[in-house]
C-alpha cells in the first residue's frame, strides 16, 4: 500500500496540474452553467467533447466574413472560402503526418469514413475472402462490413477479447491467413477505454497483404497520430470528438489504394469531364468529395487542431489519467460495482455496472445532480452480449474536468444507489 507521504505527494502534483488545466477550462463557455439547479459536470466526452471559444469563433468568423462555395467561383469570397477549406486540410495533414494533403478526405464523420471505405473497396473483395474486426467494435465498424460481405460473399470474422477487454493477439495471429483481405480495428475502444496494439495488428495484417483500417474516433483527440509510422492503409476520425464541430470527419488513405478504389458518391466536384456517354473522375481528394462540402465544419476542425497543438499534450494526458485513476479508486469502494474494461493500457474512459440497477435509471438520477454521463450499449451491442449486460454507465474524462467533479459523481452515484434500493 502507498505510504501517506507518497499519497500526499501525488495529491500535490495533481492539484498543481489541475490549476494549469483550469486555465484551459475557461476557454469552454458551455461548462459554466447549471443543470437542474446544479453546476454542470460534463463527463460524456467520449460521445462528444465540448468546444473552445477559438473553434466557435472560427466558425462564426467564417460565416460572417468568408462564406461562399468552394472550388467553383473566381470571385473573392469563393477564393477565400476555398483557401480556408484547403488550409484546414493542410492542418489535418500535419496533424496525422500524412505525406501530402490530397490523401486527406473530408467526410461527415467516422461513420461516413468507414462507409466510404466499405463501399469503395467492393471491387477489391471477392467471395471466400475474409474481413477481420474485433469483438469491441462500434456498430459503425461492424455494420458496413456486414453489408460488404452480403454484397461480395466474403466472410466477417471477429477477433475475440479477454474479460479485461484486451484483444487476444495470439488468436488474432492465427486468424490472419491468405484469405484475409481487410482488417478493421478500433484504436481506442469507446466502451472499454482499451488502447489497442494497432502497430502489431497492422504489421501482421500487412504480412498477408491485407488492407488495414483504423477507427481513430476516440484516439485522435488523445493520442498523437502518425499515419506514416503506423503504415495503415486508412485512418479515420470525427471532428466533434477532438473539440471540433459535428458533421465533419476525416479519412486518411494511402495514395495507391485511394487511386485504386471506386468513388463513394457521384456528382459535382468529383468529376474531371462529364458527357452523356461517359464521365472521368477528378484527382484526389476531390474524387471522394462529391457535392458542396461542410466548409464551416472544415474551418472548425482546423481550429480544433490549432487548439490541440496549443496544448501541452503530455500534461493533458496525465491530467485525464489522474481523473480516471481517482474515479476508479473511488468507484471500487462502492458495493456492487463492476468495472467493465480493465486493460493495463487504457485511456480515460470508465464504464461500470451496478448490481441490480439499470444504467439508464442511474444516468437519470445523477442528471438531477447536473452530471452528464452516457448510459446504454454505446453502440457496441455485441460487446454488451460478451459481458452479458444490457449496458453500462460510462464516465469519460477530458482536459477540463476536475477532481472535485469526480467527488460529485461519486456522491450522486451513492444517492442513486440509495434511491434505487428503496
Ligand atoms: N462513439 C460514443 O458515445 P461518429 O458518430 O461517426 O462521429 O463516430 C462513430 C464512432 C465510431 N467509432 C468509435 C470508436 C466511436 O466511439 C464512435 C462514436 C460515440 O461512444 C457515439 S455512439
Tab-separated table of C-alpha atoms and ligand atoms in Angstrom:
chain	number	residue	atom	x	y	z
A	1	UNK	CA	0.000	0.000	0.000
A	2	UNK	CA	1.270	3.516	-0.827
A	3	UNK	CA	2.584	5.464	2.138
A	4	UNK	CA	0.754	8.525	3.460
A	5	UNK	CA	3.641	10.738	2.265
A	6	UNK	CA	3.565	9.254	-1.232
A	7	UNK	CA	-0.205	9.833	-1.462
A	8	UNK	CA	0.210	13.424	-0.243
A	9	UNK	CA	2.892	13.997	-2.890
A	10	UNK	CA	0.623	12.674	-5.656
A	11	UNK	CA	-2.205	14.922	-4.428
A	12	UNK	CA	0.059	17.974	-4.577
A	13	UNK	CA	1.120	17.041	-8.127
A	14	UNK	CA	-2.498	16.542	-9.185
A	15	UNK	CA	-3.537	19.861	-7.665
A	16	UNK	CA	-0.691	21.673	-9.430
A	17	UNK	CA	-1.591	20.105	-12.750
A	18	UNK	CA	-5.268	20.834	-12.261
A	19	UNK	CA	-4.526	24.505	-11.647
A	20	UNK	CA	-2.868	24.648	-15.064
A	21	UNK	CA	-5.781	22.838	-16.672
A	22	UNK	CA	-8.308	25.248	-15.188
A	23	UNK	CA	-6.971	27.993	-17.448
A	24	UNK	CA	-7.986	25.748	-20.337
A	25	UNK	CA	-11.428	25.110	-18.811
A	26	UNK	CA	-12.174	28.833	-19.004
A	27	UNK	CA	-11.991	28.528	-22.799
A	28	UNK	CA	-15.130	26.346	-22.803
A	29	UNK	CA	-18.139	28.633	-22.231
A	30	UNK	CA	-20.723	25.823	-22.177
A	31	UNK	CA	-19.284	24.371	-18.981
A	32	UNK	CA	-20.244	27.405	-16.953
A	33	UNK	CA	-23.941	26.630	-16.469
A	34	UNK	CA	-26.408	24.995	-14.108
A	35	UNK	CA	-28.363	21.859	-14.944
A	36	UNK	CA	-31.314	21.171	-12.658
A	37	UNK	CA	-30.013	23.875	-10.336
A	38	UNK	CA	-26.583	22.239	-10.002
A	39	UNK	CA	-23.254	23.047	-11.644
A	40	UNK	CA	-22.908	21.091	-14.878
A	41	UNK	CA	-20.454	18.186	-14.574
A	42	UNK	CA	-19.812	17.081	-18.145
A	43	UNK	CA	-18.446	13.531	-18.204
A	44	UNK	CA	-19.730	12.467	-21.627
A	45	UNK	CA	-16.623	13.425	-23.573
A	46	UNK	CA	-16.343	10.129	-25.448
A	47	UNK	CA	-19.723	10.892	-27.035
A	48	UNK	CA	-18.648	14.415	-27.950
A	49	UNK	CA	-16.226	16.901	-26.473
A	50	UNK	CA	-17.214	20.497	-25.795
A	51	UNK	CA	-15.853	23.313	-27.960
A	52	UNK	CA	-13.364	26.005	-27.003
A	53	UNK	CA	-14.072	29.637	-27.862
A	54	UNK	CA	-11.452	29.584	-30.633
A	55	UNK	CA	-13.395	26.901	-32.516
A	56	UNK	CA	-16.751	28.643	-32.004
A	57	UNK	CA	-15.250	31.962	-33.142
A	58	UNK	CA	-13.549	30.441	-36.190
A	59	UNK	CA	-16.903	29.118	-37.436
A	60	UNK	CA	-18.655	32.413	-36.653
A	61	UNK	CA	-15.915	34.394	-38.362
A	62	UNK	CA	-16.091	32.177	-41.424
A	63	UNK	CA	-19.839	32.705	-41.829
A	64	UNK	CA	-19.643	36.414	-41.020
A	65	UNK	CA	-16.798	37.208	-43.414
A	66	UNK	CA	-15.714	34.499	-45.830
A	67	UNK	CA	-18.565	32.171	-46.745
A	68	UNK	CA	-19.221	31.117	-50.308
A	69	UNK	CA	-18.962	27.814	-52.181
A	70	UNK	CA	-15.513	26.248	-52.691
A	71	UNK	CA	-13.515	25.270	-55.793
A	72	UNK	CA	-16.138	26.869	-58.022
A	73	UNK	CA	-16.016	30.641	-58.234
A	74	UNK	CA	-13.421	33.156	-59.341
A	75	UNK	CA	-14.888	35.845	-57.085
A	76	UNK	CA	-13.150	36.906	-53.904
A	77	UNK	CA	-15.430	35.184	-51.389
A	78	UNK	CA	-15.211	31.872	-53.220
A	79	UNK	CA	-11.428	32.158	-53.299
A	80	UNK	CA	-11.374	32.957	-49.566
A	81	UNK	CA	-13.695	30.056	-48.715
A	82	UNK	CA	-11.580	27.711	-50.847
A	83	UNK	CA	-8.417	28.883	-49.122
A	84	UNK	CA	-9.990	28.410	-45.691
A	85	UNK	CA	-11.185	24.909	-46.622
A	86	UNK	CA	-7.829	23.867	-48.064
A	87	UNK	CA	-5.954	25.424	-45.119
A	88	UNK	CA	-7.986	23.144	-42.855
A	89	UNK	CA	-6.991	20.152	-44.980
A	90	UNK	CA	-3.347	21.164	-44.589
A	91	UNK	CA	-3.783	21.302	-40.798
A	92	UNK	CA	-5.270	17.799	-40.763
A	93	UNK	CA	-2.419	16.620	-42.999
A	94	UNK	CA	0.130	17.778	-40.453
A	95	UNK	CA	-1.985	16.562	-37.508
A	96	UNK	CA	-1.797	12.943	-38.678
A	97	UNK	CA	1.524	13.329	-40.519
A	98	UNK	CA	0.070	12.382	-43.897
A	99	UNK	CA	2.722	12.578	-46.661
A	100	UNK	CA	0.546	15.082	-48.527
A	101	UNK	CA	-2.784	16.800	-48.332
A	102	UNK	CA	-4.580	15.068	-51.177
A	103	UNK	CA	-4.636	11.907	-49.052
A	104	UNK	CA	-6.936	13.692	-46.584
A	105	UNK	CA	-10.625	13.439	-47.458
A	106	UNK	CA	-13.274	15.331	-45.550
A	107	UNK	CA	-16.361	13.301	-44.645
A	108	UNK	CA	-19.299	13.736	-42.249
A	109	UNK	CA	-17.513	11.789	-39.538
A	110	UNK	CA	-16.037	8.426	-38.633
A	111	UNK	CA	-19.224	6.610	-39.613
A	112	UNK	CA	-19.217	8.063	-43.102
A	113	UNK	CA	-15.478	7.443	-43.465
A	114	UNK	CA	-15.956	3.721	-42.749
A	115	UNK	CA	-18.989	3.525	-45.023
A	116	UNK	CA	-16.963	5.182	-47.757
A	117	UNK	CA	-14.207	2.580	-47.496
A	118	UNK	CA	-16.596	-0.368	-47.191
A	119	UNK	CA	-18.457	0.803	-50.280
A	120	UNK	CA	-15.439	1.801	-52.344
A	121	UNK	CA	-13.355	-1.366	-51.772
A	122	UNK	CA	-16.164	-3.572	-53.094
A	123	UNK	CA	-14.247	-4.123	-56.340
A	124	UNK	CA	-11.260	-5.493	-54.369
A	125	UNK	CA	-13.196	-8.057	-52.297
A	126	UNK	CA	-14.193	-11.479	-53.583
A	127	UNK	CA	-16.232	-14.449	-52.463
A	128	UNK	CA	-14.271	-16.537	-49.919
A	129	UNK	CA	-12.255	-13.511	-48.771
A	130	UNK	CA	-12.270	-12.751	-45.054
A	131	UNK	CA	-12.665	-9.453	-43.238
A	132	UNK	CA	-11.491	-9.246	-39.636
A	133	UNK	CA	-12.824	-6.943	-36.933
A	134	UNK	CA	-12.646	-7.231	-33.136
A	135	UNK	CA	-15.294	-8.001	-30.541
A	136	UNK	CA	-15.086	-4.454	-29.188
A	137	UNK	CA	-16.026	-2.558	-32.356
A	138	UNK	CA	-18.529	0.271	-32.549
A	139	UNK	CA	-21.556	-0.533	-34.746
A	140	UNK	CA	-20.128	1.752	-37.405
A	141	UNK	CA	-17.147	-0.581	-37.686
A	142	UNK	CA	-19.382	-3.673	-37.871
A	143	UNK	CA	-22.437	-2.980	-39.992
A	144	UNK	CA	-20.700	-1.536	-43.106
A	145	UNK	CA	-18.543	-4.704	-43.252
A	146	UNK	CA	-21.576	-6.952	-42.818
A	147	UNK	CA	-23.127	-5.210	-45.789
A	148	UNK	CA	-19.908	-5.535	-47.808
A	149	UNK	CA	-19.895	-9.267	-47.050
A	150	UNK	CA	-23.525	-9.547	-48.199
A	151	UNK	CA	-22.621	-7.851	-51.484
A	152	UNK	CA	-19.476	-9.863	-52.168
A	153	UNK	CA	-19.919	-13.225	-50.446
A	154	UNK	CA	-16.918	-12.554	-48.183
A	155	UNK	CA	-16.977	-13.650	-44.531
A	156	UNK	CA	-16.803	-11.390	-41.485
A	157	UNK	CA	-14.675	-12.824	-38.670
A	158	UNK	CA	-14.453	-11.488	-35.145
A	159	UNK	CA	-11.194	-11.421	-33.182
A	160	UNK	CA	-12.017	-12.343	-29.572
A	161	UNK	CA	-11.081	-10.311	-26.489
A	162	UNK	CA	-10.264	-11.178	-22.873
A	163	UNK	CA	-12.506	-10.466	-19.885
A	164	UNK	CA	-10.295	-7.449	-19.113
A	165	UNK	CA	-11.029	-6.064	-22.573
A	166	UNK	CA	-7.814	-6.780	-24.478
A	167	UNK	CA	-7.623	-8.253	-27.963
A	168	UNK	CA	-6.402	-11.860	-27.816
A	169	UNK	CA	-3.363	-11.318	-30.003
A	170	UNK	CA	-2.452	-14.998	-30.295
A	171	UNK	CA	-5.911	-15.725	-31.632
A	172	UNK	CA	-5.599	-12.751	-33.994
A	173	UNK	CA	-2.286	-14.052	-35.352
A	174	UNK	CA	-3.915	-17.446	-36.005
A	175	UNK	CA	-6.880	-15.831	-37.736
A	176	UNK	CA	-4.832	-13.868	-40.273
A	177	UNK	CA	-4.367	-16.072	-43.341
A	178	UNK	CA	-4.057	-15.637	-47.070
A	179	UNK	CA	-7.854	-15.329	-47.142
A	180	UNK	CA	-7.710	-12.162	-45.018
A	181	UNK	CA	-8.379	-9.202	-47.293
A	182	UNK	CA	-9.094	-6.461	-44.784
A	183	UNK	CA	-8.588	-5.869	-41.049
A	184	UNK	CA	-10.539	-3.040	-39.411
A	185	UNK	CA	-9.827	-2.294	-35.757
A	186	UNK	CA	-10.667	0.417	-33.270
A	187	UNK	CA	-7.606	2.275	-31.954
A	188	UNK	CA	-9.205	3.176	-28.620
A	189	UNK	CA	-12.410	1.463	-27.509
A	190	UNK	CA	-15.253	3.882	-26.748
A	191	UNK	CA	-16.769	1.494	-24.201
A	192	UNK	CA	-13.778	-0.147	-22.531
A	193	UNK	CA	-11.149	2.557	-22.902
A	194	UNK	CA	-8.673	-0.077	-24.139
A	195	UNK	CA	-5.873	1.263	-26.348
A	196	UNK	CA	-5.243	-1.492	-28.869
A	197	UNK	CA	-1.759	-2.505	-30.078
A	198	UNK	CA	-2.532	-1.302	-33.580
A	199	UNK	CA	1.104	-1.269	-34.714
A	200	UNK	CA	1.307	-5.035	-34.145
A	201	UNK	CA	-2.136	-5.560	-35.676
A	202	UNK	CA	-1.199	-3.580	-38.795
A	203	UNK	CA	2.151	-5.382	-39.168
A	204	UNK	CA	0.562	-8.791	-39.007
A	205	UNK	CA	-2.181	-7.831	-41.469
A	206	UNK	CA	0.418	-6.441	-43.864
A	207	UNK	CA	2.426	-9.644	-43.755
A	208	UNK	CA	-0.585	-11.150	-45.577
A	209	UNK	CA	-1.161	-8.080	-47.771
A	210	UNK	CA	-4.488	-7.297	-46.091
A	211	UNK	CA	-5.901	-3.756	-46.204
A	212	UNK	CA	-5.780	-2.099	-42.777
A	213	UNK	CA	-8.412	0.306	-41.459
A	214	UNK	CA	-8.030	2.041	-38.101
A	215	UNK	CA	-11.055	3.610	-36.406
A	216	UNK	CA	-9.460	6.528	-34.598
A	217	UNK	CA	-12.723	8.154	-33.443
A	218	UNK	CA	-11.727	8.034	-29.773
A	219	UNK	CA	-7.966	8.076	-30.212
A	220	UNK	CA	-7.380	11.160	-32.342
A	221	UNK	CA	-8.097	13.600	-29.516
A	222	UNK	CA	-5.897	11.758	-27.026
A	223	UNK	CA	-3.037	10.050	-28.828
A	224	UNK	CA	-0.692	11.756	-31.317
A	225	UNK	CA	-1.287	10.085	-34.682
A	226	UNK	CA	1.440	9.386	-37.231
A	227	UNK	CA	-0.066	7.533	-40.183
A	228	UNK	CA	3.306	7.102	-41.883
A	229	UNK	CA	4.761	5.428	-38.829
A	230	UNK	CA	1.672	3.280	-38.357
A	231	UNK	CA	1.736	2.414	-42.064
A	232	UNK	CA	-2.004	1.692	-42.094
A	233	UNK	CA	-3.983	1.986	-45.316
A	234	UNK	CA	-6.778	4.046	-43.767
A	235	UNK	CA	-7.141	6.070	-40.560
A	236	UNK	CA	-10.365	7.883	-39.689
A	237	UNK	CA	-11.879	10.121	-37.052
A	238	UNK	CA	-14.577	12.716	-36.300
A	239	UNK	CA	-14.197	16.446	-35.664
A	240	UNK	CA	-16.662	16.566	-32.792
A	241	UNK	CA	-14.584	14.284	-30.572
A	242	UNK	CA	-11.474	16.457	-30.904
A	243	UNK	CA	-13.080	19.747	-29.721
A	244	UNK	CA	-14.303	20.491	-33.244
A	245	UNK	CA	-17.797	20.704	-34.753
A	246	UNK	CA	-20.200	17.907	-35.612
A	247	UNK	CA	-20.796	16.928	-39.231
A	248	UNK	CA	-17.137	16.883	-40.237
A	249	UNK	CA	-14.754	13.941	-40.212
A	250	UNK	CA	-11.533	12.773	-41.741
A	251	UNK	CA	-10.475	9.864	-43.864
A	252	UNK	CA	-6.755	9.439	-44.414
A	253	UNK	CA	-5.854	6.890	-47.058
A	254	UNK	CA	-2.698	5.681	-48.763
A	255	UNK	CA	-2.435	7.176	-52.225
A	256	UNK	CA	-2.204	3.929	-54.199
A	257	UNK	CA	-5.305	2.415	-52.635
A	258	UNK	CA	-7.292	5.672	-52.879
A	259	UNK	CA	-6.489	5.712	-56.569
A	260	UNK	CA	-7.468	2.052	-56.952
A	261	UNK	CA	-10.888	2.127	-55.276
A	262	UNK	CA	-14.184	3.467	-56.645
A	263	UNK	CA	-15.707	6.810	-55.693
A	264	UNK	CA	-18.293	6.688	-52.892
A	265	UNK	CA	-20.768	9.231	-54.230
A	266	UNK	CA	-21.190	10.755	-57.659
A	267	UNK	CA	-21.987	14.311	-58.713
A	268	UNK	CA	-20.426	17.768	-58.699
A	269	UNK	CA	-16.754	18.321	-57.816
A	270	UNK	CA	-15.715	14.673	-58.100
A	271	UNK	CA	-15.518	14.782	-61.897
A	272	UNK	CA	-12.982	15.964	-64.470
A	273	UNK	CA	-15.214	15.656	-67.530
A	274	UNK	CA	-18.825	14.660	-67.990
A	275	UNK	CA	-20.608	13.829	-71.223
A	276	UNK	CA	-23.854	11.892	-71.543
A	277	UNK	CA	-21.775	8.936	-72.688
A	278	UNK	CA	-19.123	8.839	-70.006
A	279	UNK	CA	-17.508	10.580	-67.050
A	280	UNK	CA	-13.928	10.798	-65.902
A	281	UNK	CA	-13.271	11.285	-62.209
A	282	UNK	CA	-11.339	14.057	-60.545
A	283	UNK	CA	-7.984	13.637	-58.819
A	284	UNK	CA	-7.569	13.026	-55.096
A	285	UNK	CA	-9.021	14.167	-52.774
A	286	UNK	CA	-11.903	15.536	-54.893
A	287	UNK	CA	-12.736	12.095	-56.283
A	288	UNK	CA	-14.198	11.336	-52.836
A	289	UNK	CA	-15.786	14.701	-52.063
A	290	UNK	CA	-18.914	14.858	-54.241
A	291	UNK	CA	-21.161	17.891	-53.758
A	292	UNK	CA	-20.735	21.008	-51.657
A	293	UNK	CA	-18.701	20.010	-48.599
A	294	UNK	CA	-19.073	21.113	-44.986
A	295	UNK	CA	-16.822	24.147	-45.374
A	296	UNK	CA	-17.580	25.677	-41.974
A	297	UNK	CA	-17.022	22.254	-40.425
A	298	UNK	CA	-13.598	22.052	-42.031
A	299	UNK	CA	-12.752	25.524	-40.739
A	300	UNK	CA	-13.914	24.330	-37.304
A	301	UNK	CA	-11.820	21.149	-37.342
A	302	UNK	CA	-8.834	23.257	-38.440
A	303	UNK	CA	-9.365	25.498	-35.408
A	304	UNK	CA	-9.719	22.457	-33.139
A	305	UNK	CA	-6.355	21.183	-34.401
A	306	UNK	CA	-4.810	24.590	-33.669
A	307	UNK	CA	-6.307	24.307	-30.193
A	308	UNK	CA	-4.852	20.819	-29.639
A	309	UNK	CA	-1.473	21.996	-30.938
A	310	UNK	CA	-1.539	24.804	-28.365
A	311	UNK	CA	-1.870	22.297	-25.513
A	312	UNK	CA	0.845	20.513	-23.585
A	313	UNK	CA	-0.412	17.065	-24.621
A	314	UNK	CA	1.644	15.231	-22.059
A	315	UNK	CA	0.184	17.372	-19.284
A	316	UNK	CA	-3.328	16.804	-20.657
A	317	UNK	CA	-2.790	13.054	-20.761
A	318	UNK	CA	-1.506	12.984	-17.178
A	319	UNK	CA	-4.449	15.080	-16.019
A	320	UNK	CA	-7.040	12.884	-17.745
A	321	UNK	CA	-5.446	9.716	-16.391
A	322	UNK	CA	-5.244	11.140	-12.909
A	323	UNK	CA	-9.004	11.806	-13.099
A	324	UNK	CA	-9.553	8.265	-14.353
A	325	UNK	CA	-7.451	6.657	-11.616
A	326	UNK	CA	-9.048	8.815	-8.921
A	327	UNK	CA	-12.546	7.865	-10.120
A	328	UNK	CA	-11.622	4.174	-10.454
A	329	UNK	CA	-10.287	4.115	-6.903
A	330	UNK	CA	-13.470	5.698	-5.513
A	331	UNK	CA	-15.800	3.557	-7.611
A	332	UNK	CA	-14.154	0.344	-6.485
A	333	UNK	CA	-15.048	1.179	-2.894
A	334	UNK	CA	-18.759	1.164	-3.718
A	335	UNK	CA	-20.507	-2.151	-3.051
A	336	UNK	CA	-21.904	-3.933	-6.090
A	337	UNK	CA	-19.919	-2.015	-8.710
A	338	UNK	CA	-18.348	-3.943	-11.557
A	339	UNK	CA	-15.877	-2.146	-13.806
A	340	UNK	CA	-16.190	-3.106	-17.480
A	341	UNK	CA	-12.783	-2.748	-19.154
A	342	UNK	CA	-9.653	-3.308	-17.124
A	343	UNK	CA	-6.926	-3.282	-19.715
A	344	UNK	CA	-3.497	-2.261	-18.439
A	345	UNK	CA	-3.295	0.054	-21.467
A	346	UNK	CA	-6.279	2.315	-21.019
A	347	UNK	CA	-7.482	5.801	-21.752
A	348	UNK	CA	-9.673	7.999	-19.544
A	349	UNK	CA	-12.927	6.154	-20.184
A	350	UNK	CA	-14.575	4.369	-17.279
A	351	UNK	CA	-17.508	2.012	-17.822
A	352	UNK	CA	-19.278	0.251	-14.980
A	353	UNK	CA	-22.451	-1.509	-13.917
A	354	UNK	CA	-24.061	-1.654	-10.503
A	355	UNK	CA	-25.701	-4.883	-9.323
A	356	UNK	CA	-29.442	-4.948	-9.903
A	357	UNK	CA	-29.659	-1.401	-11.252
A	358	UNK	CA	-30.280	-0.353	-14.832
A	359	UNK	CA	-27.694	2.084	-16.225
A	360	UNK	CA	-30.461	4.358	-17.589
A	361	UNK	CA	-32.007	4.706	-14.101
A	362	UNK	CA	-28.625	5.660	-12.671
A	363	UNK	CA	-27.998	8.144	-15.501
A	364	UNK	CA	-31.419	9.732	-15.000
A	365	UNK	CA	-30.946	10.193	-11.266
A	366	UNK	CA	-27.446	11.627	-11.478
A	367	UNK	CA	-28.587	14.034	-14.198
A	368	UNK	CA	-30.744	15.587	-11.464
A	369	UNK	CA	-27.426	16.473	-9.817
A	370	UNK	CA	-26.145	18.088	-13.019
A	371	UNK	CA	-23.973	15.128	-14.012
A	372	UNK	CA	-23.814	14.103	-17.674
A	373	UNK	CA	-22.637	10.551	-18.341
A	374	UNK	CA	-23.602	8.200	-21.140
A	375	UNK	CA	-25.640	5.115	-20.304
A	376	UNK	CA	-26.565	2.188	-22.540
A	377	UNK	CA	-24.774	-0.007	-25.032
A	378	UNK	CA	-22.623	2.806	-26.515
A	379	UNK	CA	-23.247	1.405	-29.999
A	380	UNK	CA	-21.323	-1.735	-29.037
A	381	UNK	CA	-24.168	-4.232	-28.596
A	382	UNK	CA	-22.079	-7.351	-29.344
A	383	UNK	CA	-19.664	-6.227	-26.621
A	384	UNK	CA	-22.575	-5.946	-24.180
A	385	UNK	CA	-23.554	-9.519	-25.119
A	386	UNK	CA	-19.991	-10.646	-24.397
A	387	UNK	CA	-20.207	-9.218	-20.858
A	388	UNK	CA	-23.852	-10.348	-20.539
A	389	UNK	CA	-25.047	-6.891	-19.549
A	390	UNK	CA	-27.696	-4.589	-21.059
A	391	UNK	CA	-25.407	-1.579	-20.987
A	392	UNK	CA	-23.049	0.382	-18.773
A	393	UNK	CA	-22.742	3.760	-17.141
A	394	UNK	CA	-19.815	5.450	-18.858
A	395	UNK	CA	-17.903	8.400	-17.474
A	396	UNK	CA	-15.362	9.766	-19.933
A	397	UNK	CA	-12.957	12.478	-18.881
A	398	UNK	CA	-11.476	15.413	-20.702
A	399	UNK	CA	-8.888	18.099	-20.119
A	400	UNK	CA	-11.399	20.465	-18.497
A	401	UNK	CA	-12.717	18.066	-15.848
A	402	UNK	CA	-11.690	18.330	-12.220
A	403	UNK	CA	-11.163	16.018	-9.277
A	404	UNK	CA	-13.975	17.746	-7.406
A	405	UNK	CA	-16.318	16.861	-10.286
A	406	UNK	CA	-15.440	13.219	-9.662
A	407	UNK	CA	-16.335	13.678	-5.994
A	408	UNK	CA	-19.721	14.976	-7.181
A	409	UNK	CA	-20.117	11.968	-9.468
A	410	UNK	CA	-19.414	9.585	-6.606
A	411	UNK	CA	-21.828	11.386	-4.246
A	412	UNK	CA	-24.527	11.344	-6.924
A	413	UNK	CA	-23.946	7.638	-7.570
A	414	UNK	CA	-24.298	6.871	-3.870
A	415	UNK	CA	-27.565	8.810	-3.851
A	416	UNK	CA	-28.791	6.922	-6.928
A	417	UNK	CA	-27.956	3.579	-5.328
A	418	UNK	CA	-29.821	4.569	-2.157
A	419	UNK	CA	-32.876	5.660	-4.130
A	420	UNK	CA	-32.919	2.604	-6.389
A	421	UNK	CA	-32.540	0.232	-3.421
A	422	UNK	CA	-35.685	1.606	-1.785
B	1	LIG	N1	-18.991	6.998	-30.435
B	1	LIG	C1	-19.866	7.296	-28.210
B	1	LIG	O1	-20.624	7.824	-27.382
B	1	LIG	P1	-19.437	9.308	-35.398
B	1	LIG	O2	-20.784	9.172	-34.738
B	1	LIG	O3	-19.486	8.974	-36.845
B	1	LIG	O4	-18.787	10.609	-35.097
B	1	LIG	O5	-18.483	8.232	-34.701
B	1	LIG	C2	-18.813	6.876	-34.674
B	1	LIG	C3	-17.859	6.133	-33.805
B	1	LIG	C4	-17.019	5.201	-34.384
B	1	LIG	N2	-16.102	4.558	-33.664
B	1	LIG	C5	-15.962	4.771	-32.345
B	1	LIG	C6	-14.899	4.056	-31.597
B	1	LIG	C7	-16.788	5.687	-31.702
B	1	LIG	O6	-16.634	5.905	-30.397
B	1	LIG	C8	-17.791	6.361	-32.435
B	1	LIG	C9	-18.747	7.291	-31.757
B	1	LIG	C10	-19.855	7.837	-29.621
B	1	LIG	O7	-19.142	6.368	-27.917
B	1	LIG	C11	-21.240	7.970	-30.166
B	1	LIG	S1	-22.023	6.419	-30.404
